Amino acid sequence: MQSKIEGYIAEIKAFVPTSADELEQFRIKFLGRKGIIGDLFEEFKTVSPEEKRLLGKVLNECKQAAEAKFNDFKESFTQESDIASAIDLTLPGMPVAVGSRHPLSLVRKEIVEIFSRIGFTVAEGPEIEDDWHNFSALNFPEEHPARDMQDTFFIEKNSGSEKGDVALRTHTSSVQVRMMEAGKPPFRSIMPGRVFRNEAISARAHCIFHQVEGLYIDENVSFADLKQTLYYFVQELFGKGTEVRFRPSFFPFTEPSAEMDISCKICGGEGCNVCKYSGWVEILGCGMVDPNVLENCNIDPEKYTGFAFGMGIERITMLKYQIKDLRLFFENDLRFLKQFKSEII
Ligand code: 2U9
């Protein structure tokens, strides 16, 4: 009910009548016998005492805003409905309510800007993918658990196509595969996008989330290039002096593979519940592109090498803004969204 009333307040504040008739329509709509304000007061009677305390103030504000708007313009239209005499055109304009960017968009934009400063372009691809681009080309074995219905949202099983089953992409790596199939090295791009996994929704996981992956393929690209690129990225996003460490890991599409941690920004490495008292938090996975993957994409692994990395934008945003529950990103609660920097696109 609160957001509905706030919506009406915004509508009332933005309303500028240009004739007596329009003003009368406004009066009937909001203040009339069967008007919105009356209805809201009826609805108000049915809510719990706790809600009454919260809603009373905003409901009165709504009523007063409607009455004030009506009284402000009543005089202007008593003599005639001519627009020029009704409104003082020399008055300053009414303020326009400006929204704010979603925190995930803010962080994605920042990540894109950081990588574009060192020559990475942005690539995008389809959200509905075939088995080849989402799994096989990326060296996932036939029996890999990610190919399971428990993990992946399939759209068409046994489609009969040579590219295999059709599913919602589980990572943006399929965009890299398409890019490599279509072109020739060097490649230096990042791939931001929405991905889908068959997971139960909780404070730490969602079935839809956002990733940024990156790929750099050329002659003589080494693990040292990977480390320096990601070190630069972390300094830019989390601030100078942020420490990094790499731990060995495994992914089907990279060899060797690693996970990268940064020193905890909450406790400065002392230990807190965000870093589980280790002083470190994991932010991404990375590695050298597996030669099998290069071959699958018609790139000669004897001539070219490359690195790749992937991160979840939700996770990075939660760390950057100290957000405790991932579900907040998807609820569109204005009290949450309003806290992020306002920007006109
Ligand atoms: C190609 C070759 C290699 C992309 C990579 C990761 C490591 C990784 C996870 C981070 C959190 C996914 O969102 S998450 O759950 N990703 O750890 N991703 S390397 O490697 C590629 C991609 C494309 C052709």
Short mmCIF file of C-alpha atoms and ligand atoms in Angstrom, two decimals:
data_model
loop_
_atom_site.label_atom_id
_atom_site.label_comp_id
_atom_site.label_asym_id
_atom_site.label_seq_id
_atom_site.Cartn_x
_atom_site.Cartn_y
_atom_site.Cartn_z
CA MET A 1 0.00 0.00 0.00
CA GLN A 2 2.89 2.36 0.80
CA SER A 3 4.39 2.17 -2.70
CA LYS A 4 0.92 2.67 -4.21
CA ILE A 5 0.45 5.87 -2.14
CA GLU A 6 3.96 7.06 -3.03
CA GLY A 7 3.07 6.51 -6.68
CA TYR A 8 -0.02 8.72 -6.26
CA ILE A 9 2.04 11.43 -4.50
CA ALA A 10 4.48 11.48 -7.43
CA GLU A 11 1.55 11.68 -9.89
CA ILE A 12 -0.04 14.55 -7.92
CA LYS A 13 3.21 16.49 -7.68
CA ALA A 14 3.89 16.10 -11.40
CA PHE A 15 0.35 17.18 -12.41
CA VAL A 16 0.06 20.60 -14.10
CA PRO A 17 -3.46 21.40 -15.34
CA THR A 18 -3.80 23.49 -18.47
CA SER A 19 -7.56 24.11 -18.17
CA ALA A 20 -10.34 24.33 -15.62
CA ASP A 21 -11.72 21.10 -17.05
CA GLU A 22 -8.46 19.22 -16.42
CA LEU A 23 -8.34 20.57 -12.87
CA GLU A 24 -11.91 19.41 -12.27
CA GLN A 25 -11.07 15.92 -13.58
CA PHE A 26 -8.13 15.88 -11.14
CA ARG A 27 -10.40 16.91 -8.24
CA ILE A 28 -12.93 14.19 -9.04
CA LYS A 29 -10.21 11.55 -9.45
CA PHE A 30 -8.42 12.25 -6.16
CA LEU A 31 -10.71 14.27 -3.90
CA GLY A 32 -14.19 13.38 -5.18
CA ARG A 33 -16.73 11.39 -3.15
CA LYS A 34 -15.63 8.14 -4.82
CA GLY A 35 -12.08 9.38 -5.38
CA ILE A 36 -8.71 7.73 -4.76
CA ILE A 37 -8.02 9.47 -1.44
CA GLY A 38 -11.37 8.34 -0.01
CA ASP A 39 -10.70 4.79 -1.17
CA LEU A 40 -7.25 4.85 0.41
CA PHE A 41 -8.73 5.95 3.76
CA GLU A 42 -11.21 3.06 3.52
CA GLU A 43 -8.35 0.61 2.84
CA PHE A 44 -6.36 2.18 5.69
CA LYS A 45 -9.06 1.11 8.17
CA THR A 46 -8.35 -2.56 7.37
CA VAL A 47 -4.58 -2.62 7.99
CA SER A 48 -2.84 -3.70 11.20
CA PRO A 49 -2.02 -1.12 13.95
CA GLU A 50 1.75 -1.37 13.14
CA GLU A 51 1.09 -0.63 9.46
CA LYS A 52 -1.26 2.21 10.46
CA ARG A 53 1.61 3.96 12.20
CA LEU A 54 3.72 3.71 9.02
CA LEU A 55 1.02 4.48 6.50
CA GLY A 56 -0.81 7.30 8.36
CA LYS A 57 1.90 9.84 7.65
CA VAL A 58 2.26 9.06 3.96
CA LEU A 59 -1.51 8.92 3.46
CA ASN A 60 -1.96 12.38 5.01
CA GLU A 61 0.88 13.65 2.85
CA CYS A 62 -0.96 12.34 -0.20
CA LYS A 63 -4.23 14.03 0.81
CA GLN A 64 -2.50 17.33 1.56
CA ALA A 65 -0.60 17.23 -1.73
CA ALA A 66 -3.85 16.75 -3.68
CA GLU A 67 -5.64 19.54 -1.78
CA ALA A 68 -2.69 21.90 -2.15
CA LYS A 69 -2.44 21.19 -5.88
CA PHE A 70 -6.16 21.82 -6.33
CA ASN A 71 -6.11 25.05 -4.29
CA ASP A 72 -2.98 26.33 -6.07
CA PHE A 73 -4.66 26.17 -9.46
CA LYS A 74 -8.30 26.86 -8.48
CA GLU A 75 -7.87 30.63 -8.59
CA SER A 76 -6.08 30.55 -11.94
CA PHE A 77 -9.06 28.99 -13.66
CA THR A 78 -11.92 30.96 -12.08
CA GLN A 79 -12.00 33.65 -14.75
CA GLU A 80 -11.16 31.75 -17.94
CA SER A 81 -9.42 28.60 -19.08
CA ASP A 82 -6.93 30.28 -21.34
CA ILE A 83 -3.54 28.66 -20.69
CA ALA A 84 -1.63 31.94 -20.84
CA SER A 85 -3.68 33.49 -18.05
CA ALA A 86 -3.92 30.25 -16.05
CA ILE A 87 -0.19 29.70 -15.59
CA ASP A 88 2.57 32.15 -14.94
CA LEU A 89 4.95 31.01 -17.64
CA THR A 90 7.80 32.86 -16.00
CA LEU A 91 7.70 30.55 -12.94
CA PRO A 92 10.52 28.00 -12.63
CA GLY A 93 9.61 24.50 -13.88
CA MET A 94 8.28 21.68 -11.72
CA PRO A 95 11.04 19.31 -10.58
CA VAL A 96 11.11 16.05 -12.52
CA ALA A 97 11.59 12.87 -10.49
CA VAL A 98 14.89 11.34 -11.67
CA GLY A 99 15.49 7.64 -11.13
CA SER A 100 18.79 6.00 -10.29
CA ARG A 101 20.80 3.29 -11.95
CA HIS A 102 20.45 -0.25 -10.62
CA PRO A 103 23.54 -1.21 -8.56
CA LEU A 104 24.26 -4.15 -10.89
CA SER A 105 24.24 -1.76 -13.88
CA LEU A 106 26.57 0.62 -12.04
CA VAL A 107 29.10 -2.12 -11.33
CA ARG A 108 28.84 -3.65 -14.82
CA LYS A 109 29.46 -0.17 -16.30
CA GLU A 110 32.48 0.33 -14.05
CA ILE A 111 33.93 -3.08 -14.97
CA VAL A 112 33.43 -2.37 -18.69
CA GLU A 113 35.16 1.02 -18.32
CA ILE A 114 38.13 -0.49 -16.44
CA PHE A 115 38.77 -3.14 -19.09
CA SER A 116 38.15 -0.78 -22.00
CA ARG A 117 41.00 1.40 -20.70
CA ILE A 118 43.42 -1.48 -21.47
CA GLY A 119 41.97 -2.31 -24.87
CA PHE A 120 39.21 -4.85 -24.15
CA THR A 121 36.11 -4.51 -26.33
CA VAL A 122 32.62 -5.66 -25.26
CA ALA A 123 30.94 -8.66 -26.94
CA GLU A 124 27.43 -10.04 -26.50
CA GLY A 125 25.62 -13.18 -27.63
CA PRO A 126 22.33 -15.12 -27.36
CA GLU A 127 20.85 -16.16 -23.99
CA ILE A 128 19.39 -19.32 -25.56
CA GLU A 129 22.26 -21.58 -26.53
CA ASP A 130 22.95 -25.00 -27.99
CA ASP A 131 24.94 -27.73 -26.30
CA TRP A 132 27.99 -27.16 -28.51
CA HIS A 133 28.49 -23.49 -27.59
CA ASN A 134 27.55 -23.86 -23.91
CA PHE A 135 29.30 -27.17 -23.11
CA SER A 136 31.03 -29.31 -25.75
CA ALA A 137 33.26 -26.65 -27.34
CA LEU A 138 34.32 -25.70 -23.82
CA ASN A 139 35.67 -29.20 -23.12
CA PHE A 140 32.87 -30.27 -20.73
CA PRO A 141 32.89 -34.10 -20.65
CA GLU A 142 29.68 -35.85 -21.74
CA GLU A 143 28.85 -36.83 -18.13
CA HIS A 144 29.68 -33.49 -16.50
CA PRO A 145 27.10 -32.61 -13.76
CA ALA A 146 26.54 -29.11 -15.23
CA ARG A 147 24.81 -30.82 -18.17
CA ASP A 148 22.23 -32.22 -15.75
CA MET A 149 18.59 -31.05 -15.54
CA GLN A 150 19.30 -30.22 -11.88
CA ASP A 151 21.77 -27.55 -12.96
CA THR A 152 20.63 -26.34 -16.38
CA PHE A 153 17.28 -25.06 -17.71
CA PHE A 154 16.77 -27.06 -20.89
CA ILE A 155 14.41 -25.75 -23.56
CA GLU A 156 14.67 -28.69 -25.95
CA LYS A 157 16.33 -31.99 -25.09
CA ASN A 158 17.48 -34.26 -27.96
CA SER A 159 16.69 -31.51 -30.46
CA GLY A 160 18.16 -33.63 -33.26
CA SER A 161 20.35 -30.72 -34.38
CA GLU A 162 24.07 -31.39 -34.78
CA LYS A 163 24.62 -28.61 -32.21
CA GLY A 164 22.70 -30.66 -29.59
CA ASP A 165 20.20 -29.76 -26.84
CA VAL A 166 18.87 -26.21 -26.55
CA ALA A 167 19.13 -24.52 -23.10
CA LEU A 168 19.39 -21.17 -21.34
CA ARG A 169 23.10 -20.38 -21.24
CA THR A 170 24.73 -21.21 -17.90
CA HIS A 171 27.66 -18.84 -18.46
CA THR A 172 28.69 -16.22 -21.02
CA SER A 173 31.60 -18.43 -22.18
CA SER A 174 29.44 -19.39 -25.18
CA VAL A 175 29.93 -15.82 -26.45
CA GLN A 176 33.72 -16.34 -26.49
CA VAL A 177 33.25 -19.58 -28.45
CA ARG A 178 31.09 -17.80 -31.03
CA MET A 179 33.61 -14.98 -31.25
CA MET A 180 36.55 -17.31 -31.85
CA GLU A 181 34.60 -19.40 -34.41
CA ALA A 182 33.73 -16.25 -36.36
CA GLY A 183 37.08 -14.46 -36.39
CA LYS A 184 40.86 -14.69 -36.23
CA PRO A 185 43.16 -13.89 -33.26
CA PRO A 186 44.05 -11.61 -31.60
CA PHE A 187 40.92 -11.44 -29.41
CA ARG A 188 40.71 -9.12 -26.41
CA SER A 189 37.14 -8.77 -25.15
CA ILE A 190 34.89 -8.96 -22.14
CA MET A 191 31.45 -10.49 -22.20
CA PRO A 192 28.89 -9.14 -19.71
CA GLY A 193 25.49 -10.82 -19.63
CA ARG A 194 22.66 -12.63 -17.91
CA VAL A 195 23.05 -16.34 -17.18
CA PHE A 196 20.70 -19.00 -15.85
CA ARG A 197 21.22 -21.92 -13.48
CA ASN A 198 18.68 -24.28 -11.97
CA GLU A 199 19.37 -23.29 -8.35
CA ALA A 200 17.14 -22.69 -5.33
CA ILE A 201 16.83 -18.96 -4.57
CA SER A 202 18.50 -17.87 -1.33
CA ALA A 203 20.47 -14.96 0.15
CA ARG A 204 23.58 -16.18 -1.72
CA ALA A 205 22.23 -17.75 -4.93
CA HIS A 206 19.65 -17.05 -7.63
CA CYS A 207 18.55 -18.89 -10.76
CA ILE A 208 19.29 -15.76 -12.83
CA PHE A 209 22.47 -13.81 -12.30
CA HIS A 210 24.95 -11.67 -14.21
CA GLN A 211 28.51 -12.45 -15.24
CA VAL A 212 31.40 -10.69 -16.82
CA GLU A 213 33.85 -13.01 -18.53
CA GLY A 214 37.00 -11.99 -20.34
CA LEU A 215 39.18 -13.52 -23.02
CA TYR A 216 42.61 -12.56 -24.39
CA ILE A 217 44.09 -14.69 -27.19
CA ASP A 218 47.26 -13.84 -29.09
CA GLU A 219 50.77 -15.16 -29.67
CA ASN A 220 52.84 -15.46 -26.47
CA VAL A 221 50.08 -14.65 -23.97
CA SER A 222 51.22 -15.98 -20.59
CA PHE A 223 49.95 -16.57 -17.07
CA ALA A 224 51.98 -13.46 -16.07
CA ASP A 225 49.76 -11.40 -18.45
CA LEU A 226 46.69 -12.88 -16.75
CA LYS A 227 47.98 -11.99 -13.28
CA GLN A 228 48.92 -8.43 -14.20
CA THR A 229 45.60 -7.78 -15.99
CA LEU A 230 43.56 -8.99 -13.03
CA TYR A 231 45.81 -7.16 -10.55
CA TYR A 232 45.19 -3.91 -12.49
CA PHE A 233 41.44 -4.64 -12.50
CA VAL A 234 41.31 -5.13 -8.74
CA GLN A 235 43.30 -1.94 -8.02
CA GLU A 236 40.88 0.05 -10.18
CA LEU A 237 37.66 -1.49 -8.81
CA PHE A 238 38.48 -1.99 -5.14
CA GLY A 239 41.15 0.67 -4.66
CA LYS A 240 44.93 0.94 -4.65
CA GLY A 241 46.67 -1.33 -2.15
CA THR A 242 44.10 -4.14 -2.40
CA GLU A 243 46.08 -7.37 -2.21
CA VAL A 244 45.43 -10.40 -4.43
CA ARG A 245 46.27 -14.07 -4.20
CA PHE A 246 45.75 -16.97 -6.61
CA ARG A 247 44.75 -20.48 -5.52
CA PRO A 248 44.97 -23.50 -7.89
CA SER A 249 41.56 -24.66 -9.12
CA PHE A 250 39.96 -26.67 -11.91
CA PHE A 251 37.62 -25.73 -14.79
CA PRO A 252 37.08 -27.87 -17.91
CA PHE A 253 37.88 -24.91 -20.19
CA THR A 254 41.15 -23.67 -18.67
CA GLU A 255 44.47 -25.35 -17.78
CA PRO A 256 46.05 -24.37 -15.46
CA SER A 257 43.12 -22.81 -13.59
CA ALA A 258 42.99 -20.60 -10.52
CA GLU A 259 40.63 -18.73 -8.23
CA MET A 260 41.57 -15.23 -7.22
CA ASP A 261 40.99 -13.76 -3.75
CA ILE A 262 41.34 -10.14 -2.64
CA SER A 263 42.21 -8.91 0.82
CA CYS A 264 38.96 -8.32 2.72
CA LYS A 265 37.81 -4.70 2.31
CA ILE A 266 35.55 -4.90 5.36
CA CYS A 267 38.14 -5.78 8.01
CA GLY A 268 41.36 -4.93 6.11
CA GLY A 269 42.55 -8.52 6.47
CA GLU A 270 42.06 -8.72 10.25
CA GLY A 271 39.22 -11.26 9.97
CA CYS A 272 35.42 -10.75 10.01
CA ASN A 273 32.27 -12.69 9.14
CA VAL A 274 32.38 -11.53 5.45
CA CYS A 275 35.81 -13.17 4.91
CA LYS A 276 34.95 -15.98 7.38
CA TYR A 277 37.87 -14.81 9.52
CA SER A 278 40.43 -15.66 6.80
CA GLY A 279 41.19 -12.06 5.70
CA TRP A 280 40.53 -13.04 2.05
CA VAL A 281 37.45 -13.13 -0.19
CA GLU A 282 37.14 -14.97 -3.49
CA ILE A 283 36.08 -12.77 -6.39
CA LEU A 284 36.69 -14.68 -9.63
CA GLY A 285 37.94 -17.75 -11.47
CA CYS A 286 40.52 -17.70 -14.27
CA GLY A 287 43.10 -19.68 -16.21
CA MET A 288 44.91 -20.29 -19.48
CA VAL A 289 42.46 -21.37 -22.21
CA ASP A 290 42.67 -25.15 -22.62
CA PRO A 291 44.30 -26.13 -25.98
CA ASN A 292 41.27 -28.41 -26.65
CA VAL A 293 39.00 -25.36 -26.51
CA LEU A 294 41.22 -23.45 -28.95
CA GLU A 295 41.17 -26.42 -31.34
CA ASN A 296 37.36 -26.71 -31.04
CA CYS A 297 37.17 -23.08 -32.17
CA ASN A 298 39.55 -23.59 -35.13
CA ILE A 299 42.49 -21.80 -33.48
CA ASP A 300 45.96 -23.33 -33.70
CA PRO A 301 47.10 -24.02 -30.08
CA GLU A 302 50.71 -24.35 -31.29
CA LYS A 303 50.67 -20.72 -32.43
CA TYR A 304 48.26 -19.04 -30.02
CA THR A 305 47.72 -19.05 -26.27
CA GLY A 306 45.31 -17.05 -24.16
CA PHE A 307 43.79 -16.43 -20.78
CA ALA A 308 40.19 -16.23 -19.64
CA PHE A 309 38.41 -15.22 -16.47
CA GLY A 310 34.86 -15.08 -15.13
CA MET A 311 33.11 -13.35 -12.27
CA GLY A 312 29.57 -12.92 -10.94
CA ILE A 313 28.49 -9.25 -10.96
CA GLU A 314 26.14 -9.84 -8.00
CA ARG A 315 29.03 -11.13 -5.89
CA ILE A 316 31.28 -8.19 -6.80
CA THR A 317 28.45 -5.71 -6.10
CA MET A 318 27.67 -7.32 -2.73
CA LEU A 319 31.31 -6.97 -1.72
CA LYS A 320 31.67 -3.42 -3.03
CA TYR A 321 28.50 -2.09 -1.38
CA GLN A 322 28.35 -4.52 1.56
CA ILE A 323 24.98 -5.96 0.53
CA LYS A 324 24.08 -9.03 2.58
CA ASP A 325 21.19 -10.56 0.60
CA LEU A 326 21.30 -11.22 -3.15
CA ARG A 327 17.49 -11.25 -3.43
CA LEU A 328 17.46 -7.45 -2.94
CA PHE A 329 18.77 -7.07 -6.51
CA PHE A 330 15.61 -8.58 -7.96
CA GLU A 331 12.86 -7.14 -5.74
CA ASN A 332 12.82 -3.58 -7.15
CA ASP A 333 12.18 -2.11 -3.71
CA LEU A 334 12.63 1.65 -4.11
CA ARG A 335 14.01 1.97 -0.57
CA PHE A 336 16.94 -0.21 -1.69
CA LEU A 337 17.37 1.19 -5.21
CA LYS A 338 17.23 4.86 -4.14
CA GLN A 339 20.47 4.45 -2.19
CA PHE A 340 22.54 4.23 -5.36
CA LYS A 341 23.98 7.23 -7.15
CA SER A 342 21.47 9.06 -9.30
CA GLU A 343 22.52 9.46 -12.89
CA ILE A 344 20.94 10.62 -16.10
CA ILE A 345 21.86 8.12 -18.83
C1 2U9 B 1 36.48 -19.75 -23.20
C2 2U9 B 1 37.55 -20.27 -22.52
C3 2U9 B 1 37.65 -20.07 -21.16
C4 2U9 B 1 36.01 -18.33 -18.44
C5 2U9 B 1 36.25 -18.60 -16.99
C6 2U9 B 1 35.85 -18.88 -14.82
C7 2U9 B 1 37.15 -19.24 -14.88
C8 2U9 B 1 35.05 -18.88 -13.59
C9 2U9 B 1 32.95 -18.43 -12.54
C10 2U9 B 1 33.08 -17.22 -11.71
C11 2U9 B 1 31.91 -17.10 -10.82
C12 2U9 B 1 31.54 -18.46 -13.00
O1 2U9 B 1 29.86 -16.63 -12.22
S1 2U9 B 1 30.60 -17.71 -11.73
O2 2U9 B 1 29.92 -18.74 -11.05
N1 2U9 B 1 33.81 -18.46 -13.68
O3 2U9 B 1 35.52 -19.26 -12.55
N2 2U9 B 1 35.33 -18.53 -16.02
S2 2U9 B 1 37.71 -19.10 -16.45
O4 2U9 B 1 36.84 -19.19 -19.17
C13 2U9 B 1 36.69 -19.36 -20.50
C14 2U9 B 1 35.61 -18.85 -21.19
C15 2U9 B 1 35.51 -19.04 -22.54
C16 2U9 B 1 36.35 -19.98 -24.67
#
